Amino acid sequence: MVRLILVLGDQLTDTVAALREGDPATDIVVMAEVSEEAGYVPHHPKKIAFCFAAMRHFADELRGAGWQVDYTALDADAPVASIAEALIAASERHGTTEAVATRPGEWRLIAALDELPLSVTVLEDDRFVASHAEFDAWAEGRKELRMEWFYREMRRKTGLLMDGDKPVEGKWNFDHDNRKPAPGEVDFSGPMRFTPDDITEAVLSLVADRFGENFGELQPFWFAVTRAEARRALAHFIKGGLPKFGDYQDAMLVDERFLWHSILSMYLNAGLLDPIEICEAAEAAYREGHAPINAVEGFIRQIIGWREYMRGIYFREGPDYVRRNVLGHDRKLPDFFWTGETGMRCISQAVAQTRDEAYAHHIQRLMVTGNFALLAGIDPFEVHEWYLAVYADAYEWVEAPNVIGMSQFADGGIVGSKPYVSSGNYIDRMSNYCGECAYSVKTKLGEGACPFNLLYWHFLNRHRDRFAKNPRMANMYRTWDRMDEGRRAQILEEASAYLDTLG
Ligand code: FAD
Ligand code: DLZ
Ligand code: SF4
């Protein structure tokens, strides 16, 4: 019997489980651009364009490899609204009720496949280093799910940066050599840029037409949209960016959007690149003496450590994870997350580059926008929806644990043992943003005080019951308690007045 082989927009890998299971001689691949996926949050136009352009190119590659592909474009004469509808329509067209899918990366779609009036075989997505069973076995019975221990397991499992059963150069983690403040200039040209072909141009017109009002600039569109292009982007990064990736991983500079980051997450998450091939390319650069250990170990840790760990958490914690809110935060997301119109230079820079590129690097996401949202007590679900919408690499399985867990502490400390909060000092140390800001980072209260400085103490004070006993936060509370009472009262009053301006 003919079977339908579902391939989603982030399953663009020719060896993805459902394609491995299918037979090009008899089965039919189903791919569909659908309004539900394009609209469950107001995605950045570059993200939608990337997804559709990569899907259309991938469908052509599958046809070239002998598959029959039933592809429904968003602007087809008979469009479909959802993945479920696409499968049902295809089942009627091809006279079959059998379908094979690779498990989607989001609970919402997993449930939608479960509810289909078809016989759907759902296969595990094995494009990851750790299976769900492996992650759960590692997590079982542990009091704390520390990423570092998980990461070491992944090093052992993959053999990456290992000399026998020992880590190369005798250490698992070289972070103490990383995280240098921003240097004067950047000697890497940033991500490789590609010129859209006719297929991509057609997608760009469609997206401009249908999603032109969404937050974000569609043009210039320079993303890779095929595996071959993504591999060139990888080689370009390994050559030019990787050697200093570690040193300046946490640095931020005005108008420097990419620094020495790889800008590969959107390709990796869509399936155009494989995590192991990226890590092997990085390891080869180390073994050949092209990149130092602190850069290569740090980079590989992000992929086989953090990325795999986040996926494990998302699936282990279940569908309610995105609604967690242990700190009871309920403020609305300020408008400046969309407009960038704020005197806070760090935020306006992060929002502006997010609008232009659908990209901000980790520290901008964590210590600028994320830090602000947490300090200001923004509803974590709103924060989650914002991140899911605005970044080209955002899929719930990886975005939610980063936002709900790591950034907003809304899961109560599953991902992080303490909240990632800081005053303006941290941003000042790691960037050159503060120099041209409307606020003064050196001013702790009174006229022109940096809002991060005020909100930092407001956050600690309002969550004292939860955090004062955390040994990693004891110093912060000691500093607060040592301040004279009048000063503390004034800081809290000014912080509250500032929060009132957010609405
Ligand atoms: P690089 O800095 O070059 O890092 C290399 C690779 O490591 C990345 O491509 C990515 O695949 C992986 N990586 C690094 N950190 C993480 C992490 N914390 N979790 C998972 N993978 C990681 N990453 C996403 O892929 N999608 C998201 O939706 C996403 N949302 C985030 C939201 C917040 C609040 C925070 C703090 C982080 C988020 N991240 C997300 C993680 C990280 O910021 C991005 O992976 C990274 O910025 C992508 O840029 P890059 O490819 O240049 O990464
Ligand atoms: C992100 C996205 C978008 C914008 N559009 C589609 C689409 O039209 N069709 C599709 O198959 N996938 C799309 N995707 C990716 C899905 O949202 C993604 O597969 C799920 O969120 C699970 O990770
Ligand atoms: Fe951001 Fe404060 Fe620095 Fe301004 S002074 S850029 S608000 S940290």
XYZ file of C-alpha atoms and ligand atoms in Angstrom:
587
model
C 0.000 0.000 0.000
C 1.161 3.545 -0.769
C 2.285 5.416 2.339
C 2.506 9.150 2.881
C 5.895 10.254 4.192
C 5.520 13.531 6.091
C 8.456 15.950 5.981
C 8.089 19.107 8.079
C 9.854 22.422 7.551
C 12.500 21.571 10.142
C 13.041 18.020 8.909
C 14.964 18.863 5.747
C 17.486 16.025 6.034
C 17.613 13.316 3.383
C 18.275 10.703 6.064
C 15.505 11.846 8.439
C 13.749 8.834 9.996
C 10.559 8.951 7.900
C 12.529 9.150 4.644
C 14.765 6.278 5.711
C 11.647 4.233 6.411
C 9.956 5.154 3.104
C 10.447 3.687 -0.330
C 10.715 6.098 -3.289
C 9.323 3.432 -5.585
C 5.964 3.271 -3.805
C 5.611 5.998 -1.187
C 4.789 9.682 -1.557
C 6.445 12.500 0.333
C 4.037 15.115 1.700
C 5.284 18.643 2.314
C 3.091 21.687 2.856
C 3.420 25.391 3.528
C 0.494 26.009 5.844
C -1.023 29.062 7.462
C -1.154 27.408 10.894
C 2.629 26.857 11.043
C 3.301 30.235 9.512
C 0.952 31.930 11.956
C 1.028 30.243 15.398
C 3.205 33.177 16.383
C 3.911 36.200 14.155
C 7.198 34.807 12.810
C 9.868 37.126 11.474
C 9.477 37.345 7.664
C 13.079 36.132 7.198
C 12.255 33.016 9.238
C 9.195 32.189 7.120
C 11.085 32.894 3.897
C 13.978 30.702 5.013
C 11.611 27.867 5.923
C 9.613 27.959 2.683
C 12.646 28.486 0.425
C 14.540 25.647 2.086
C 11.425 23.421 1.866
C 10.982 24.127 -1.863
C 14.658 23.434 -2.603
C 14.567 20.272 -0.526
C 11.442 19.043 -2.350
C 13.299 19.523 -5.646
C 16.280 17.566 -4.319
C 13.973 14.734 -3.257
C 12.370 14.695 -6.718
C 15.859 14.543 -8.184
C 16.556 11.533 -5.979
C 13.528 9.733 -7.388
C 10.811 10.578 -4.858
C 7.306 11.624 -5.781
C 6.664 14.756 -3.731
C 3.177 16.069 -3.043
C 4.006 19.692 -2.212
C 1.366 22.281 -1.361
C 2.566 25.868 -1.511
C 0.896 28.551 0.585
C -0.221 30.274 -2.625
C -1.445 27.074 -4.315
C -4.898 27.075 -5.945
C -6.063 24.699 -3.215
C -3.989 25.675 -0.151
C -4.254 23.772 3.121
C -4.459 25.392 6.545
C -2.597 22.887 8.699
C -0.290 19.890 8.586
C -3.217 17.680 9.586
C -5.295 19.031 6.722
C -2.389 18.507 4.304
C -2.134 14.845 5.270
C -5.881 14.271 5.041
C -6.076 15.954 1.616
C -3.084 13.898 0.408
C -4.617 10.691 1.752
C -7.736 11.359 -0.331
C -5.705 12.258 -3.429
C -3.556 9.155 -3.238
C -6.155 6.711 -1.850
C -4.263 5.699 1.275
C -4.695 5.954 5.032
C -1.123 4.999 5.942
C 1.372 7.692 6.886
C 4.879 7.809 8.352
C 6.209 10.814 10.233
C 9.341 11.771 12.116
C 8.289 12.990 15.574
C 7.799 16.793 15.409
C 9.813 19.081 17.686
C 6.768 20.544 19.331
C 4.056 19.065 21.563
C 1.354 20.934 19.625
C 2.156 19.080 16.399
C 2.747 15.762 18.147
C -0.832 16.021 19.473
C -2.147 17.005 16.026
C -0.623 13.861 14.476
C -2.067 11.728 17.284
C -5.552 12.979 16.543
C -5.501 12.273 12.800
C -8.108 9.861 11.399
C -5.221 8.062 9.625
C -2.846 5.337 10.640
C 0.309 7.320 11.379
C 3.582 5.658 12.354
C 5.628 8.221 14.273
C 9.378 7.525 14.356
C 11.837 9.039 16.772
C 13.816 11.946 15.373
C 17.341 10.562 15.636
C 19.196 13.557 14.217
C 20.443 14.234 17.740
C 23.299 12.836 19.785
C 21.108 11.715 22.693
C 17.821 9.868 22.331
C 14.960 10.698 24.707
C 15.600 7.402 26.485
C 19.296 8.241 26.969
C 18.535 11.702 28.324
C 15.860 10.383 30.666
C 18.163 7.629 31.904
C 20.855 10.230 32.611
C 18.373 12.529 34.383
C 16.641 9.827 36.409
C 17.210 10.115 40.140
C 19.484 13.188 39.922
C 18.749 16.055 42.278
C 20.179 18.571 39.852
C 20.282 18.266 36.068
C 23.611 19.997 35.544
C 24.456 20.465 31.893
C 28.178 19.992 32.528
C 27.760 16.352 33.641
C 25.471 15.589 30.726
C 27.967 17.202 28.358
C 30.770 14.924 29.556
C 28.581 11.932 28.768
C 28.092 13.295 25.268
C 31.842 13.770 24.850
C 32.394 10.159 25.850
C 29.603 8.959 23.607
C 30.760 10.828 20.504
C 34.505 10.611 21.147
C 34.746 14.315 20.265
C 37.867 15.997 21.702
C 38.807 12.795 23.492
C 42.184 11.106 23.762
C 41.076 7.595 24.614
C 38.833 7.957 27.653
C 40.398 11.302 28.692
C 39.445 14.771 27.450
C 42.109 16.343 25.246
C 44.571 18.546 27.099
C 43.364 17.008 30.344
C 40.299 19.188 30.934
C 36.642 18.971 29.992
C 35.932 22.674 30.001
C 38.102 25.644 28.987
C 35.652 28.400 29.823
C 38.026 30.217 32.129
C 39.970 31.246 28.972
C 36.817 32.558 27.300
C 34.444 35.451 27.823
C 36.829 38.292 27.210
C 35.280 41.743 26.888
C 34.671 43.182 23.435
C 37.830 43.992 21.476
C 38.252 47.177 19.423
C 37.550 45.652 16.057
C 36.235 42.477 14.506
C 38.503 40.670 12.022
C 35.864 38.233 10.752
C 33.522 39.159 7.903
C 30.509 37.452 9.498
C 28.243 34.803 8.004
C 28.509 33.798 4.369
C 25.806 35.504 2.312
C 23.964 33.921 -0.607
C 22.121 35.500 -3.526
C 18.498 34.301 -3.804
C 17.755 32.204 -6.911
C 14.396 32.158 -8.728
C 12.845 29.702 -6.273
C 13.808 31.869 -3.323
C 12.737 35.063 -5.134
C 9.243 33.581 -5.592
C 9.114 32.813 -1.867
C 10.294 36.335 -1.034
C 7.409 37.833 -3.057
C 4.936 35.533 -1.331
C 6.264 36.389 2.120
C 6.376 40.132 1.373
C 2.779 39.909 0.262
C 1.398 37.773 3.114
C 3.666 38.534 6.072
C 5.035 41.973 5.241
C 3.335 43.441 8.322
C 5.047 41.067 10.757
C 7.900 42.405 12.881
C 11.173 42.119 10.948
C 12.892 43.088 7.705
C 12.624 40.584 4.878
C 15.356 42.224 2.803
C 18.198 41.821 2.297
C 17.671 38.054 2.374
C 21.044 36.294 2.426
C 20.477 32.946 4.151
C 21.618 29.609 2.779
C 18.570 27.607 1.668
C 20.161 24.298 0.668
C 22.420 21.838 2.392
C 25.218 22.575 -0.101
C 25.051 26.287 0.762
C 24.825 25.606 4.484
C 27.986 23.483 4.220
C 29.763 26.409 2.592
C 28.575 28.644 5.447
C 29.996 26.088 7.899
C 33.391 25.994 6.156
C 33.481 29.799 6.074
C 32.881 29.974 9.834
C 35.430 27.278 10.690
C 38.060 29.159 8.718
C 37.352 32.720 9.800
C 35.232 32.723 12.947
C 36.066 29.685 15.028
C 39.603 30.638 16.124
C 38.289 33.558 18.195
C 34.848 32.137 18.959
C 35.821 31.276 22.527
C 37.626 34.492 23.381
C 34.746 36.762 22.408
C 31.764 34.469 22.829
C 30.114 36.817 25.337
C 31.232 40.148 23.870
C 28.844 42.713 22.401
C 29.684 45.688 20.194
C 27.547 48.493 18.780
C 26.534 47.698 15.181
C 28.543 44.449 15.133
C 25.810 41.866 14.808
C 27.683 38.651 14.352
C 31.180 39.013 15.860
C 32.808 35.550 15.766
C 29.571 33.576 16.105
C 28.759 30.831 13.633
C 25.191 31.825 12.593
C 24.540 28.175 11.888
C 21.682 27.467 14.310
C 18.926 28.041 11.748
C 20.553 25.605 9.312
C 21.199 23.045 12.012
C 17.680 23.260 13.443
C 16.061 22.977 10.001
C 18.089 19.854 9.237
C 20.401 21.286 6.564
C 23.399 20.518 8.765
C 24.044 17.707 11.179
C 25.349 18.396 14.714
C 28.125 15.831 14.461
C 29.383 17.083 11.105
C 29.647 20.600 12.566
C 31.527 19.350 15.611
C 33.840 17.179 13.528
C 34.712 20.139 11.341
C 35.516 22.137 14.488
C 37.579 19.318 15.961
C 39.533 18.950 12.703
C 40.391 22.681 12.909
C 41.772 22.078 16.398
C 43.738 18.965 15.455
C 45.242 20.828 12.472
C 46.314 23.686 14.714
C 43.981 26.175 13.062
C 41.848 26.916 16.152
C 42.743 26.798 19.856
C 41.205 24.405 22.354
C 39.276 27.082 24.264
C 37.416 28.044 21.060
C 36.788 24.519 19.833
C 35.825 23.008 23.176
C 33.492 25.959 23.876
C 31.863 25.643 20.467
C 31.408 21.878 20.630
C 29.976 22.209 24.162
C 27.232 24.482 22.830
C 26.156 21.848 20.339
C 26.541 18.460 21.995
C 26.086 19.949 25.459
C 23.597 22.801 25.625
C 21.591 22.019 22.513
C 21.099 18.364 23.366
C 20.447 19.161 27.018
C 17.753 21.703 26.125
C 16.002 19.176 23.928
C 16.114 16.610 26.699
C 14.540 19.066 29.137
C 11.757 20.101 26.734
C 10.605 16.553 26.116
C 11.120 15.400 29.681
C 9.142 18.256 31.194
C 6.068 17.878 28.977
C 3.578 20.124 27.197
C 2.853 22.384 30.184
C 6.484 23.558 30.365
C 5.888 26.724 28.308
C 3.217 27.834 30.818
C 5.429 27.590 33.909
C 5.727 30.781 35.899
C 7.086 30.023 39.365
C 7.976 33.663 40.007
C 4.409 34.771 39.287
C 5.501 37.408 36.776
C 2.598 39.013 34.943
C 3.673 42.300 33.402
C 2.979 42.768 29.697
C 5.892 42.740 27.275
C 6.852 46.400 26.723
C 6.247 47.801 23.237
C 9.943 48.507 22.796
C 10.566 44.784 22.327
C 8.851 45.345 18.976
C 9.778 48.937 18.170
C 13.254 49.175 19.681
C 12.239 52.663 20.792
C 13.917 53.019 24.151
C 16.783 55.071 25.474
C 18.414 51.829 26.654
C 21.127 51.406 24.057
C 21.686 47.708 24.816
C 18.020 46.901 24.215
C 17.630 49.113 21.156
C 20.711 47.471 19.599
C 19.473 43.938 20.312
C 15.978 44.684 19.007
C 17.254 46.508 15.906
C 19.490 43.654 14.829
C 16.753 41.151 15.629
C 14.415 43.134 13.380
C 17.008 43.299 10.575
C 18.541 39.829 10.750
C 16.194 37.556 12.769
C 19.364 36.985 14.796
C 20.921 38.033 18.064
C 23.678 36.101 19.731
C 23.404 34.194 22.975
C 24.482 36.929 25.375
C 22.201 39.494 23.774
C 19.305 37.056 24.186
C 20.273 36.090 27.730
C 21.821 39.137 29.356
C 20.133 42.005 27.490
C 16.537 41.251 26.453
C 16.157 38.170 28.689
C 17.741 39.833 31.699
C 15.526 42.890 31.285
C 12.341 40.812 30.962
C 13.206 38.830 34.088
C 14.174 41.870 36.170
C 11.033 43.711 35.067
C 8.764 40.741 35.862
C 7.380 40.212 32.363
C 4.964 37.293 31.919
C 7.277 34.449 30.796
C 4.733 33.118 28.319
C 4.760 36.477 26.522
C 8.556 36.429 26.581
C 8.493 32.889 25.169
C 6.167 33.889 22.333
C 8.386 36.838 21.474
C 11.531 34.694 21.200
C 9.670 32.023 19.255
C 8.527 34.628 16.741
C 11.572 36.785 16.161
C 14.526 34.412 15.683
C 15.138 32.393 12.531
C 16.397 29.451 14.600
C 13.411 29.350 16.973
C 11.529 26.065 17.334
C 9.808 25.334 20.585
C 11.939 22.336 21.628
C 15.045 24.540 21.821
C 13.566 27.988 22.382
C 11.323 27.135 25.355
C 13.960 25.635 27.681
C 16.242 28.544 26.843
C 13.544 31.120 27.593
C 11.293 29.562 30.228
C 14.206 27.780 31.899
C 17.550 29.428 31.388
C 16.491 33.008 30.842
C 13.300 33.544 32.887
C 13.774 31.006 35.702
C 10.072 30.265 35.237
C 10.675 26.518 35.690
C 11.905 27.071 39.232
C 15.517 26.091 38.575
C 15.459 22.965 36.424
C 17.764 24.465 33.807
C 19.623 27.013 35.919
C 20.558 26.771 39.573
C 20.194 30.528 39.881
C 18.520 33.208 37.786
C 20.601 34.951 35.112
C 20.197 38.490 36.396
C 22.688 41.309 36.409
C 22.846 45.034 36.891
C 24.203 47.269 34.137
C 27.788 46.474 35.209
C 27.872 43.161 33.385
C 26.635 44.702 30.132
C 29.138 47.527 30.515
C 31.990 45.083 31.024
C 31.114 42.918 28.019
C 30.099 45.619 25.526
C 30.551 49.204 24.403
C 26.808 49.892 24.543
C 26.778 52.028 27.654
C 28.918 54.814 26.216
C 26.170 56.101 23.955
C 23.194 55.279 26.150
C 20.589 57.769 27.345
C 21.142 56.318 30.825
C 24.297 56.185 32.884
C 25.548 52.772 33.911
C 27.639 54.300 36.680
C 24.567 55.962 38.199
C 22.901 53.618 40.658
C 19.939 55.779 41.548
C 18.558 59.226 40.856
C 18.580 61.168 37.595
C 19.667 59.036 34.610
C 20.242 55.812 36.571
C 20.548 52.745 34.336
C 17.232 50.821 34.648
C 19.141 47.533 34.999
C 20.792 48.921 38.152
C 17.443 49.776 39.749
C 15.558 46.686 38.619
C 18.306 44.328 39.733
C 17.759 45.208 43.387
C 13.994 45.332 42.948
C 14.103 41.758 41.605
C 16.273 40.464 44.453
C 14.145 42.222 47.032
C 10.809 40.998 45.712
C 12.016 37.398 45.437
C 13.981 37.324 48.657
C 12.067 34.356 50.076
C 13.003 32.206 47.132
C 16.623 33.221 46.569
C 18.195 34.486 49.801
C 19.153 30.974 50.857
C 20.714 30.108 47.502
C 24.458 29.935 48.265
C 25.263 31.299 44.816
C 23.241 34.432 45.588
C 24.241 35.027 49.173
C 26.792 37.695 48.210
C 24.200 39.693 46.332
C 21.895 39.731 49.356
C 24.768 40.655 51.657
C 25.562 43.667 49.459
C 21.900 44.687 49.472
C 21.605 44.262 53.232
C 24.716 46.355 53.829
C 23.209 49.369 52.052
C 21.635 51.913 54.329
C 17.909 51.674 54.651
C 17.171 55.044 53.094
C 19.142 54.158 49.988
C 17.386 50.817 49.665
C 13.987 52.483 49.991
C 14.936 55.034 47.347
C 16.142 52.343 44.919
C 12.897 50.405 45.344
C 10.821 53.524 44.890
C 12.654 54.533 41.712
C 12.503 50.985 40.348
C 8.728 50.888 40.964
C 8.292 54.253 39.306
C 10.272 52.968 36.314
C 8.163 49.800 36.147
C 5.029 51.958 36.163
C 6.263 53.622 32.974
C 6.230 50.205 31.278
C 2.454 49.997 31.782
P 26.979 30.100 18.183
O 27.185 31.106 19.247
O 27.910 30.109 17.040
O 26.931 28.653 18.876
C 27.077 27.462 18.101
C 25.843 26.606 18.163
O 25.632 26.127 19.454
C 24.545 27.278 17.775
O 24.394 27.329 16.384
C 23.512 26.416 18.459
O 23.130 25.346 17.644
C 24.250 25.877 19.661
N 23.850 26.547 20.903
C 24.530 27.503 21.564
N 23.905 27.807 22.716
C 22.802 27.045 22.764
C 21.738 26.919 23.697
N 21.693 27.627 24.824
N 20.744 26.080 23.398
C 20.763 25.357 22.258
N 21.741 25.426 21.347
C 22.754 26.261 21.611
N 18.960 28.595 20.091
C 18.242 28.070 19.088
O 18.780 27.300 18.278
N 16.925 28.378 18.935
C 16.282 29.222 19.780
O 15.092 29.478 19.624
C 17.033 29.795 20.850
N 16.437 30.660 21.724
C 17.171 31.188 22.750
C 16.548 32.043 23.659
C 17.248 32.554 24.725
C 16.574 33.445 25.734
C 18.605 32.224 24.906
C 19.374 32.763 26.047
C 19.235 31.399 23.994
C 18.533 30.856 22.912
N 19.142 29.995 21.986
C 18.396 29.455 20.971
C 20.537 29.573 22.155
C 21.574 30.470 21.432
O 21.349 31.821 21.758
C 21.529 30.289 19.926
O 21.621 28.921 19.620
C 22.666 31.001 19.244
O 22.642 32.372 19.572
C 22.571 30.804 17.748
O 23.537 31.569 17.095
P 24.821 30.918 16.431
O 24.432 29.869 15.475
O 25.643 32.058 15.929
O 25.481 30.239 17.678
C 8.504 27.295 11.208
C 7.635 26.722 10.143
C 6.889 27.559 9.315
C 6.974 29.033 9.430
N 6.088 27.074 8.375
C 6.027 25.737 8.179
C 5.172 25.177 7.187
O 4.431 25.884 6.520
N 5.184 23.848 7.019
C 5.941 23.020 7.767
O 5.942 21.807 7.552
N 6.728 23.526 8.762
C 6.778 24.849 8.973
N 7.550 25.360 9.971
C 8.259 24.420 10.847
C 7.277 23.842 11.900
O 6.667 24.893 12.614
C 8.026 22.878 12.807
O 8.131 21.667 12.130
C 7.325 22.631 14.125
O 7.297 23.800 14.892
C 8.001 21.515 14.926
O 9.323 21.879 15.290
Fe 22.008 49.137 28.910
Fe 22.217 50.445 31.259
Fe 24.318 50.268 29.627
Fe 22.239 51.786 28.972
S 23.584 52.095 30.696
S 23.359 50.388 27.611
S 20.535 50.612 29.792
S 23.289 48.569 30.653
